[in-house]
Amino acid sequence: MSTADRSPWWRGAVIYQVYPRSFADGNGDGIGDIAGIRSRLNHLSALGIDAIWFSPWYPSPMADAGYDVSDYRDIDPVFGTLADAEALIAEAHELGIRTIVDVVPNHCSDAHPWFQAALAGGPDAPERDLFWFRPGRGPNGDERPTDWIGEFGGPTWTRTTNPDGTPGDWYLHLFAPQQPDLNWDHPRVREEFEDILRFWFDRGVDGIRIDSAGLLVKDATLPEVQPDQPHPFHDLDGVHDIYRGWRRVADEYADRALIGEVWLPDRQRFANYLRPDELHAAFNFDFLGCAWDAAALRESIDGTLSAHAPVNAPATWVLSNHDVTRHVTRYGRADTRFSFAAKREGIPTDLELGTRRARAAALLSLSLPGAAYVYQGEELGLYEVEDIPYAMRQDPMWERSGRIDPGRDGCRVPLPWAGDEPPFEFSPTGAAAPWLPQPADWKDRTASAQTGDSASMLELYRAAIQARRADPALGDGELTWLPAPDGVLAFSRGGGGFTCLVNLSAAPVPMPAQGELLLASGPLDDGLLPSDTAVWLRTAEVTDGPRGADGPA
């Protein structure tokens, strides 16, 4: 029985993120689509996941890979049709897999009918009230209303041209200019999105992932960003009233979940989104960005659990997603942390070391209390593709950062399924080339090449997720830290019947004197747990931890 069946499903689920453009191409145009996803559902079923989260699949000009939405109630033709999506949801349910769709509420596309009407109607168009149109500063209005810096870098205002050709007002966009921010102070915006939630819930969707959940409300006085002052558009208190409304909608249905993308360093502010009348869960970016270091990970885990406990919300554990450098690559670097500010090209990487650590991290994340997320290709051990030709890069981060940030294309390269050369059966025979190029040496990391190989990343993930589903100690619940040498994480679950050990130190450490080995992320060495290796043990009672323990990590 799945851990998700023992309590509300989102509290202990293993959730797999599908980035539709890069999962599988069914029609041969080189871009992933719903037909491709349906053809590979057997892979996800065999992996043992509880739910799929789909990145945006709506009609979009694709200025930001679908996060610029022009219609929230349909499917972009590049991915298929609404009927295709409904069939996919139903087929996943038949396999016992729930579905989560991505909703982008901070902004829409400049091709959205509301924004087009706002432009066409000129300064007096009522649709302008649905966005952030403002006059410019200076005698002729030539200066931007604020000097705010956008989430992709660069300015946050673009000037319009009036229907008569004269310079017009400016509009706000925290991301690319093609993504105008919506005005959540307007009741029509709130009503529209609550109706969008009902639209997808009525089609059987089990959850909503909320993009950029902390950015929706802005300070209407448009103050500049000042040190030690409330930020004008990050995490304003008014956002919580929006999510209370969304929660009321979700509660109209059975077993529906709201999951927020909330990037906040303040754990208390983060937990505010998870109060009983707001969101059900939110992504744990503190853990995602944490260094491969025992003390840092212990602090992140403890801080996460302590922040979630007062609001009785489940923690989430995330290693990679469609926005960040894949962790096989990060863990092979001298600095194993992740931050957008530090992303650069040409950083030396030891992929063998990164893969070994990623295997251990898989067992760590899948044994912590709460829900675990797996980004597509993570189960194949894929690394960040860092040599995409400049002319093929599509992420606006690349250009808007002045080509300093390499962008997110490297973690979005299409998956390798089988074969010895690209496109590795991502697309059918004779298809167009994949929209981003795949490395030739991914031939050893295809799903087909790894299936049946007990030493492969894929079989490790399959074994770990299946063991997690079968073990009542895992998923939602309590964690107890065990004594361990410096550099080692050791904890039990389920009252001591299950133990996880992760050796992040530079030297092997002794294994516990008792306990049945369930899984190991790598070979053991004559009773020793090697560096960068994790094990799962079945124990009859709480273990004393690794022999020679001299206190907690």
Coordinates of C-alpha atoms in Angstrom, one line a residue:
M1 CA 0.0 0.0 0.0
S2 CA 1.3 3.5 -0.9
T3 CA 2.3 5.9 1.8
A4 CA -0.1 8.3 0.2
D5 CA -3.0 5.9 1.1
R6 CA -2.3 6.1 4.8
S7 CA -3.0 9.8 5.1
P8 CA -4.0 12.6 2.7
W9 CA -2.1 11.6 -0.4
W10 CA 0.0 14.8 -0.7
R11 CA 1.5 14.2 2.8
G12 CA 3.7 11.3 1.8
A13 CA 3.5 11.0 -2.0
V14 CA 6.4 10.6 -4.4
I15 CA 5.6 13.1 -7.1
Y16 CA 7.3 13.1 -10.5
Q17 CA 7.7 16.3 -12.5
V18 CA 7.1 16.0 -16.2
Y19 CA 8.4 18.9 -18.3
P20 CA 6.2 18.2 -21.4
R21 CA 8.5 19.7 -24.0
S22 CA 11.3 17.3 -23.0
F23 CA 9.6 14.1 -21.8
A24 CA 8.6 12.2 -25.0
D25 CA 7.7 13.3 -28.5
G26 CA 4.7 11.4 -30.0
N27 CA 4.2 13.2 -33.3
G28 CA 7.8 13.6 -34.5
D29 CA 8.2 17.4 -34.5
G30 CA 11.1 17.2 -32.0
I31 CA 9.0 18.6 -29.1
G32 CA 7.6 16.5 -26.3
D33 CA 3.8 16.3 -26.2
I34 CA 0.8 14.6 -24.5
A35 CA 0.9 11.7 -26.9
G36 CA 4.5 11.0 -25.9
I37 CA 3.7 11.2 -22.2
R38 CA 0.8 8.7 -22.7
S39 CA 3.2 6.3 -24.5
R40 CA 5.6 6.4 -21.6
L41 CA 3.2 6.0 -18.7
N42 CA 4.4 2.5 -18.2
H43 CA 7.8 3.9 -17.3
L44 CA 6.2 6.0 -14.5
S45 CA 4.1 3.2 -13.3
A46 CA 7.1 0.9 -13.1
L47 CA 9.0 3.6 -11.1
G48 CA 6.2 3.4 -8.5
I49 CA 5.3 7.1 -8.2
D50 CA 2.1 8.4 -6.7
A51 CA 1.5 11.5 -8.8
I52 CA 2.7 13.4 -11.8
W53 CA 3.1 17.2 -11.9
F54 CA 2.9 18.6 -15.4
S55 CA 4.7 21.9 -16.1
P56 CA 2.5 24.3 -18.1
W57 CA 0.9 22.9 -21.2
Y58 CA -1.4 25.8 -22.1
P59 CA -1.6 27.8 -25.3
S60 CA 1.4 30.1 -25.2
P61 CA 3.7 32.0 -27.5
M62 CA 6.5 30.3 -25.6
A63 CA 8.5 33.4 -24.7
D64 CA 9.3 31.6 -21.4
A65 CA 8.7 27.9 -22.3
G66 CA 4.9 28.1 -21.6
Y67 CA 5.0 30.1 -18.4
D68 CA 3.6 32.9 -20.5
V69 CA 0.0 31.7 -20.7
S70 CA -2.6 33.0 -23.2
D71 CA -5.4 30.6 -22.3
Y72 CA -5.6 28.7 -19.0
R73 CA -8.4 26.4 -20.1
D74 CA -6.9 24.8 -23.1
I75 CA -3.8 22.9 -24.3
D76 CA -1.2 24.4 -26.7
P77 CA -1.4 22.6 -30.1
V78 CA 2.3 21.7 -29.9
F79 CA 1.3 19.4 -27.0
G80 CA -2.1 18.2 -28.2
T81 CA -5.7 18.9 -27.3
L82 CA -7.8 19.3 -24.2
A83 CA -9.3 15.9 -25.1
D84 CA -5.8 14.4 -25.1
A85 CA -5.1 15.9 -21.6
E86 CA -8.4 14.5 -20.3
A87 CA -7.4 11.1 -21.7
L88 CA -4.0 11.3 -20.0
I89 CA -5.5 12.2 -16.7
A90 CA -7.9 9.3 -16.9
E91 CA -5.2 6.8 -18.0
A92 CA -2.9 7.9 -15.2
H93 CA -5.8 7.4 -12.7
E94 CA -6.3 3.9 -14.0
L95 CA -2.6 3.2 -13.1
G96 CA -3.1 4.6 -9.6
I97 CA -1.2 7.8 -10.5
R98 CA -2.7 11.2 -9.5
T99 CA -2.1 14.4 -11.6
I100 CA -1.1 17.9 -10.7
V101 CA -1.2 20.8 -13.2
D102 CA 0.8 24.0 -13.1
V103 CA -1.1 27.3 -12.7
V104 CA 0.8 30.6 -13.3
P105 CA -1.1 33.4 -11.5
N106 CA 1.5 36.2 -11.2
H107 CA 1.4 37.0 -14.9
C108 CA 0.0 35.9 -18.2
S109 CA 1.1 36.2 -21.8
D110 CA 1.1 39.5 -23.7
A111 CA -1.1 37.5 -26.1
H112 CA -3.8 36.9 -23.5
P113 CA -7.1 38.4 -24.6
W114 CA -7.2 40.7 -21.5
F115 CA -3.8 42.2 -22.3
Q116 CA -4.5 42.6 -26.0
A117 CA -7.7 44.4 -25.1
A118 CA -5.8 46.6 -22.7
L119 CA -3.4 47.7 -25.5
A120 CA -6.1 48.0 -28.2
G121 CA -8.4 50.2 -26.0
G122 CA -5.8 52.8 -25.2
P123 CA -5.3 54.6 -21.9
D124 CA -9.0 54.3 -20.9
A125 CA -9.4 50.6 -21.6
P126 CA -11.0 49.0 -18.5
E127 CA -8.8 45.9 -19.0
R128 CA -5.8 48.0 -18.0
D129 CA -7.1 47.8 -14.4
L130 CA -6.4 44.1 -14.6
F131 CA -2.6 44.8 -15.0
W132 CA -0.1 47.3 -13.6
F133 CA -0.2 50.1 -16.2
R134 CA 1.4 53.3 -14.8
P135 CA 2.7 56.6 -16.3
G136 CA 6.4 57.0 -16.5
R137 CA 8.5 59.4 -14.5
G138 CA 10.1 62.6 -15.8
P139 CA 8.6 65.5 -17.7
N140 CA 7.7 63.4 -20.8
G141 CA 7.0 60.1 -18.9
D142 CA 10.2 58.6 -20.5
E143 CA 11.5 57.1 -17.3
R144 CA 10.4 53.8 -15.8
P145 CA 7.9 54.1 -12.9
T146 CA 10.4 52.3 -10.6
D147 CA 14.0 50.9 -10.8
W148 CA 12.9 47.5 -9.7
I149 CA 15.0 44.6 -11.0
G150 CA 13.2 41.6 -12.5
E151 CA 13.3 38.0 -11.5
F152 CA 15.2 37.2 -14.7
G153 CA 17.4 40.3 -14.2
G154 CA 16.9 43.6 -16.1
P155 CA 14.2 46.2 -15.9
T156 CA 10.6 45.4 -14.9
W157 CA 8.7 48.0 -17.0
T158 CA 8.0 48.2 -20.7
R159 CA 6.5 51.3 -22.4
T160 CA 3.4 50.9 -24.6
T161 CA 2.4 52.8 -27.8
N162 CA -1.1 54.2 -27.8
P163 CA -3.4 53.3 -30.7
D164 CA -2.7 56.8 -32.3
G165 CA 1.1 56.1 -32.3
T166 CA 2.0 58.3 -29.4
P167 CA 4.1 57.0 -26.4
G168 CA 1.9 55.5 -23.8
D169 CA 2.0 54.2 -20.2
W170 CA 4.3 51.6 -18.9
Y171 CA 3.3 48.1 -17.7
L172 CA 4.9 45.9 -15.1
H173 CA 6.5 42.5 -15.7
L174 CA 8.6 40.9 -13.0
F175 CA 9.8 38.4 -15.6
A176 CA 10.1 38.8 -19.4
P177 CA 8.3 41.7 -21.2
Q178 CA 6.0 39.2 -22.8
Q179 CA 4.7 38.3 -19.3
P180 CA 2.7 41.2 -17.9
D181 CA 1.9 41.0 -14.2
L182 CA -1.8 40.7 -13.2
N183 CA -3.3 43.0 -10.7
W184 CA -4.5 40.8 -7.9
D185 CA -6.2 43.8 -6.1
H186 CA -8.9 43.6 -8.8
P187 CA -11.8 41.2 -8.0
R188 CA -12.1 40.1 -11.6
V189 CA -8.6 38.6 -11.5
R190 CA -9.4 36.7 -8.3
E191 CA -12.7 35.4 -9.7
E192 CA -11.0 34.3 -12.9
F193 CA -8.4 32.2 -11.2
E194 CA -10.8 30.5 -8.8
D195 CA -12.8 29.5 -11.9
I196 CA -9.7 28.2 -13.5
L197 CA -9.1 26.0 -10.5
R198 CA -12.6 24.6 -10.8
F199 CA -12.1 24.0 -14.5
W200 CA -9.2 21.7 -13.9
F201 CA -10.6 20.0 -10.8
D202 CA -13.7 19.2 -12.8
R203 CA -11.5 17.4 -15.3
G204 CA -10.1 15.1 -12.6
V205 CA -6.9 16.9 -11.7
D206 CA -5.8 16.1 -8.1
G207 CA -3.7 19.1 -7.4
I208 CA -2.5 22.5 -8.5
R209 CA 1.2 23.6 -8.4
I210 CA 1.3 27.4 -8.0
D211 CA 4.1 29.2 -9.9
S212 CA 5.9 32.1 -8.2
A213 CA 3.3 31.9 -5.4
G214 CA 4.8 34.7 -3.2
L215 CA 4.9 37.4 -5.9
L216 CA 1.2 38.1 -6.6
V217 CA 0.6 41.2 -4.4
K218 CA 2.4 44.4 -5.0
D219 CA 2.7 47.6 -3.0
A220 CA 0.5 50.0 -5.0
T221 CA 2.6 53.0 -3.9
L222 CA 5.5 51.5 -5.9
P223 CA 8.3 52.2 -3.5
E224 CA 11.8 51.4 -4.5
V225 CA 13.5 48.4 -2.9
Q226 CA 15.2 49.5 0.3
P227 CA 17.4 47.6 2.8
D228 CA 15.6 46.8 6.0
Q229 CA 12.2 47.8 4.5
P230 CA 9.4 45.5 3.3
H231 CA 10.0 44.4 -0.2
P232 CA 7.5 46.0 -2.6
F233 CA 6.5 42.7 -4.3
H234 CA 8.1 39.7 -2.4
D235 CA 5.8 38.0 0.1
L236 CA 3.4 40.7 1.0
D237 CA 0.8 39.8 3.6
G238 CA -2.1 40.3 1.2
V239 CA -1.1 37.2 -0.7
H240 CA -2.5 35.0 2.0
D241 CA -6.1 36.2 1.5
I242 CA -5.8 35.0 -2.1
Y243 CA -4.8 31.5 -1.1
R244 CA -7.5 31.3 1.5
G245 CA -9.9 31.8 -1.4
W246 CA -8.2 29.1 -3.3
R247 CA -8.3 26.7 -0.4
R248 CA -12.1 27.2 -0.2
V249 CA -12.3 26.2 -3.8
A250 CA -10.1 23.1 -3.3
D251 CA -12.2 22.1 -0.3
E252 CA -15.3 22.0 -2.5
Y253 CA -13.7 18.8 -4.0
A254 CA -12.4 15.7 -2.3
D255 CA -8.6 15.1 -1.9
R256 CA -7.4 18.1 -3.9
A257 CA -4.1 19.7 -3.0
L258 CA -2.6 23.2 -3.5
I259 CA 1.3 23.2 -3.7
G260 CA 3.1 26.5 -3.8
E261 CA 6.4 27.5 -5.3
V262 CA 7.6 29.7 -2.5
W263 CA 11.2 30.9 -2.5
L264 CA 11.7 32.4 1.0
P265 CA 14.8 32.3 3.2
D266 CA 12.6 33.1 6.3
R267 CA 11.2 29.8 7.5
Q268 CA 8.5 31.4 9.5
R269 CA 7.3 33.5 6.6
F270 CA 7.4 30.3 4.5
A271 CA 5.3 28.4 7.0
N272 CA 2.6 31.1 6.8
Y273 CA 1.6 29.8 3.4
L274 CA 0.9 26.4 5.0
R275 CA -1.5 27.4 7.6
P276 CA -4.6 25.2 7.8
D277 CA -6.8 27.4 5.7
E278 CA -4.1 28.1 3.0
L279 CA -1.9 25.8 0.9
H280 CA -1.4 22.1 1.6
A281 CA 2.3 22.0 0.8
A282 CA 5.1 24.1 -0.7
F283 CA 8.5 23.3 -2.2
N284 CA 11.5 23.1 0.0
F285 CA 14.2 25.1 -1.8
D286 CA 16.3 25.3 1.3
F287 CA 17.0 21.6 1.0
L288 CA 17.4 21.8 -2.8
G289 CA 20.1 24.5 -2.5
C290 CA 21.9 22.9 0.4
A291 CA 25.5 21.9 0.2
W292 CA 26.5 18.2 0.2
D293 CA 27.6 18.6 3.8
A294 CA 26.4 16.6 6.8
A295 CA 26.1 19.6 9.2
A296 CA 24.4 21.8 6.6
L297 CA 21.9 19.1 5.6
R298 CA 21.1 18.3 9.2
E299 CA 20.4 21.9 9.9
S300 CA 18.2 22.1 6.7
I301 CA 16.2 19.0 7.7
D302 CA 15.8 20.1 11.3
G303 CA 14.8 23.6 10.2
T304 CA 12.3 22.3 7.7
L305 CA 10.6 19.9 10.1
S306 CA 10.5 22.5 12.8
A307 CA 8.9 25.1 10.5
H308 CA 6.2 22.7 9.3
A309 CA 5.3 21.3 12.7
P310 CA 3.3 24.3 14.1
V311 CA 1.1 24.4 11.0
N312 CA 0.9 20.5 10.7
A313 CA 1.9 20.6 7.1
P314 CA 4.0 18.0 5.4
A315 CA 7.6 18.8 4.5
T316 CA 8.7 18.3 0.9
W317 CA 12.1 17.2 -0.3
V318 CA 13.4 18.3 -3.7
L319 CA 16.8 17.8 -5.3
S320 CA 16.2 19.2 -8.8
N321 CA 13.6 20.8 -11.1
H322 CA 13.2 22.5 -14.4
D323 CA 14.7 25.8 -13.1
V324 CA 17.9 24.6 -11.4
T325 CA 21.2 22.9 -12.3
R326 CA 20.8 19.2 -12.1
H327 CA 22.2 17.8 -8.9
V328 CA 24.4 15.2 -10.5
T329 CA 26.4 18.2 -11.8
R330 CA 26.1 20.3 -8.6
Y331 CA 27.3 17.6 -6.4
G332 CA 30.4 17.1 -8.6
R333 CA 31.7 20.6 -8.0
A334 CA 33.8 22.2 -5.3
D335 CA 30.8 24.3 -4.2
T336 CA 27.8 21.9 -4.1
R337 CA 25.2 24.5 -3.2
F338 CA 22.7 26.0 -5.7
S339 CA 21.8 29.6 -6.1
F340 CA 20.7 31.6 -9.2
A341 CA 23.2 34.3 -8.3
A342 CA 26.1 31.8 -8.5
K343 CA 25.2 30.1 -11.8
R344 CA 28.0 30.4 -14.3
E345 CA 29.4 28.5 -17.2
G346 CA 32.7 26.6 -17.2
I347 CA 32.7 25.4 -13.6
P348 CA 34.8 22.3 -13.3
T349 CA 32.7 19.2 -12.5
D350 CA 33.5 15.6 -11.6
L351 CA 30.5 13.7 -12.9
E352 CA 31.6 10.4 -11.4
L353 CA 31.7 12.0 -7.9
G354 CA 28.4 13.9 -8.6
T355 CA 26.7 10.7 -9.6
R356 CA 27.9 8.8 -6.5
R357 CA 26.6 11.6 -4.3
A358 CA 23.3 11.8 -6.2
R359 CA 22.7 8.1 -5.6
A360 CA 23.2 8.7 -1.8
A361 CA 21.0 11.8 -2.0
A362 CA 18.2 9.8 -3.5
L363 CA 18.1 7.4 -0.6
L364 CA 18.3 10.4 1.8
S365 CA 15.5 12.4 0.3
L366 CA 13.2 9.4 -0.2
S367 CA 13.5 8.4 3.5
L368 CA 12.8 11.8 5.1
P369 CA 9.3 12.6 6.5
G370 CA 6.9 14.1 4.0
A371 CA 6.5 14.1 0.2
A372 CA 9.4 13.6 -2.2
Y373 CA 9.7 15.1 -5.7
V374 CA 11.6 13.5 -8.6
Y375 CA 12.4 15.7 -11.6
Q376 CA 12.2 13.8 -14.9
G377 CA 15.6 12.3 -15.8
E378 CA 16.8 12.4 -12.2
E379 CA 16.0 8.7 -12.1
L380 CA 18.3 8.2 -15.1
G381 CA 21.2 10.1 -13.5
L382 CA 21.2 12.8 -16.1
Y383 CA 23.6 15.7 -15.7
E384 CA 23.3 19.3 -16.7
V385 CA 24.0 19.8 -20.4
E386 CA 26.4 22.8 -20.5
D387 CA 27.6 22.9 -24.1
I388 CA 24.3 23.9 -25.8
P389 CA 25.2 26.1 -28.8
Y390 CA 24.4 29.8 -28.1
A391 CA 22.1 29.9 -31.2
M392 CA 20.0 27.1 -29.8
R393 CA 19.4 28.4 -26.3
Q394 CA 15.8 29.5 -25.6
D395 CA 15.7 30.4 -22.0
P396 CA 15.2 34.2 -21.6
M397 CA 17.4 34.2 -18.5
W398 CA 20.4 33.8 -20.8
E399 CA 19.8 37.0 -22.7
R400 CA 18.3 39.1 -19.9
S401 CA 21.3 38.4 -17.6
G402 CA 23.6 39.7 -20.3
R403 CA 24.7 36.1 -21.0
I404 CA 26.1 35.8 -17.6
D405 CA 23.6 33.3 -16.3
P406 CA 23.8 30.2 -18.6
G407 CA 20.0 29.8 -18.2
R408 CA 17.9 26.8 -17.6
D409 CA 18.1 25.0 -20.9
G410 CA 20.7 22.6 -19.6
C411 CA 18.3 20.8 -17.3
R412 CA 15.5 20.8 -19.9
V413 CA 17.2 18.7 -22.6
P414 CA 14.9 15.9 -23.9
L415 CA 15.1 12.5 -22.2
P416 CA 17.0 9.5 -23.6
W417 CA 14.8 6.5 -23.8
A418 CA 16.7 3.9 -25.8
G419 CA 19.2 3.4 -28.6
D420 CA 22.9 4.3 -29.1
E421 CA 22.6 7.7 -30.6
P422 CA 20.4 10.8 -30.4
P423 CA 17.4 11.2 -30.3
F424 CA 17.5 8.1 -28.2
E425 CA 13.9 7.3 -29.1
F426 CA 12.7 10.6 -27.6
S427 CA 11.0 11.0 -31.0
P428 CA 9.8 8.4 -33.5
T429 CA 12.0 7.3 -36.4
G430 CA 12.4 10.0 -39.1
A431 CA 11.3 12.8 -36.8
A432 CA 12.7 16.3 -36.6
A433 CA 15.7 16.8 -34.3
P434 CA 14.9 17.4 -30.6
W435 CA 14.3 21.0 -29.7
L436 CA 17.5 20.9 -27.6
P437 CA 20.5 18.7 -28.5
Q438 CA 21.2 15.6 -26.4
P439 CA 24.8 14.5 -25.5
A440 CA 26.0 11.5 -27.4
D441 CA 27.2 9.8 -24.2
W442 CA 23.7 9.6 -22.8
K443 CA 23.6 6.3 -24.6
D444 CA 24.7 4.7 -21.3
R445 CA 22.0 6.6 -19.4
T446 CA 18.9 5.7 -21.4
A447 CA 16.0 4.1 -19.7
S448 CA 16.4 0.9 -21.8
A449 CA 20.2 0.6 -21.0
Q450 CA 19.6 0.9 -17.3
T451 CA 16.6 -1.4 -17.0
G452 CA 17.6 -4.7 -15.4
D453 CA 21.0 -3.4 -14.4
S454 CA 21.0 -3.6 -10.6
A455 CA 23.8 -1.1 -10.4
S456 CA 22.0 1.6 -12.4
M457 CA 20.5 4.8 -11.1
L458 CA 17.1 3.8 -12.6
E459 CA 17.0 0.5 -10.7
L460 CA 18.1 2.2 -7.5
Y461 CA 15.1 4.7 -7.8
R462 CA 12.7 1.8 -8.6
A463 CA 13.9 -0.2 -5.7
A464 CA 13.8 2.8 -3.3
I465 CA 10.3 4.0 -4.3
Q466 CA 8.9 0.5 -4.2
A467 CA 10.4 -0.1 -0.7
R468 CA 9.1 3.2 0.4
R469 CA 5.6 2.4 -0.8
A470 CA 5.7 -1.0 1.1
D471 CA 7.0 0.4 4.4
P472 CA 4.6 2.0 6.8
A473 CA 7.6 3.7 8.5
L474 CA 8.3 5.9 5.4
G475 CA 6.5 8.8 3.9
D476 CA 4.7 11.0 6.4
G477 CA 5.6 10.6 10.0
E478 CA 8.4 11.2 12.6
L479 CA 12.2 11.2 12.4
T480 CA 14.6 10.4 15.2
W481 CA 18.3 11.3 14.9
L482 CA 20.8 8.7 16.0
P483 CA 24.3 9.2 17.3
A484 CA 26.8 9.2 14.5
P485 CA 30.4 10.2 13.7
D486 CA 31.2 13.6 12.3
G487 CA 30.1 13.8 8.7
V488 CA 27.5 11.0 9.0
L489 CA 23.7 11.5 9.0
A490 CA 21.9 8.7 10.9
F491 CA 18.2 8.6 11.7
S492 CA 15.4 6.1 12.3
R493 CA 11.8 6.2 11.2
G494 CA 8.7 4.4 12.4
G495 CA 9.8 4.0 16.0
G496 CA 13.2 2.5 15.1
G497 CA 12.2 -0.2 12.6
F498 CA 13.9 1.6 9.7
T499 CA 17.3 3.3 9.7
C500 CA 19.0 5.5 7.1
L501 CA 22.7 6.2 7.2
V502 CA 24.5 8.6 4.9
N503 CA 28.3 9.0 5.0
L504 CA 29.3 12.5 3.8
S505 CA 32.7 12.3 5.4
A506 CA 36.0 11.7 3.5
A507 CA 36.6 8.3 5.0
P508 CA 34.7 5.0 5.4
V509 CA 32.9 4.4 8.7
P510 CA 31.8 1.2 10.4
M511 CA 28.3 -0.1 9.7
P512 CA 26.0 -0.8 12.7
A513 CA 26.4 -4.1 14.4
Q514 CA 22.9 -5.1 13.7
G515 CA 20.3 -4.5 11.0
E516 CA 19.2 -6.1 7.7
L517 CA 20.5 -4.3 4.6
L518 CA 17.6 -3.2 2.5
L519 CA 19.3 -0.9 0.0
A520 CA 22.7 0.7 -0.6
S521 CA 23.5 3.5 -2.9
G522 CA 26.8 2.0 -3.8
P523 CA 29.1 -1.0 -2.9
L524 CA 30.0 -1.5 0.7
D525 CA 33.5 -2.3 1.8
D526 CA 33.8 -5.3 4.2
G527 CA 31.5 -3.9 6.8
L528 CA 32.4 -0.3 6.1
L529 CA 30.1 2.4 4.7
P530 CA 32.2 4.3 2.1
S531 CA 32.3 8.0 1.6
D532 CA 29.3 9.5 -0.3
T533 CA 27.2 6.4 0.2
A534 CA 23.9 5.8 1.9
V535 CA 22.2 2.6 3.2
W536 CA 18.7 1.7 4.3
L537 CA 18.5 -0.9 7.1
R538 CA 15.7 -2.8 8.7
T539 CA 16.1 -3.0 12.4
A540 CA 14.1 -4.7 15.1
E541 CA 14.6 -1.8 17.5
V542 CA 16.3 1.6 17.6
T543 CA 19.9 1.1 16.5
D544 CA 22.8 2.6 18.4
G545 CA 24.0 4.1 15.1
P546 CA 27.3 3.3 13.4
R547 CA 30.0 1.8 15.6
G548 CA 32.4 4.3 16.9
A549 CA 29.8 7.1 17.0
D550 CA 30.9 10.0 19.0
G551 CA 27.9 12.2 18.8
P552 CA 25.5 13.8 16.2
A553 CA 26.9 15.1 12.9

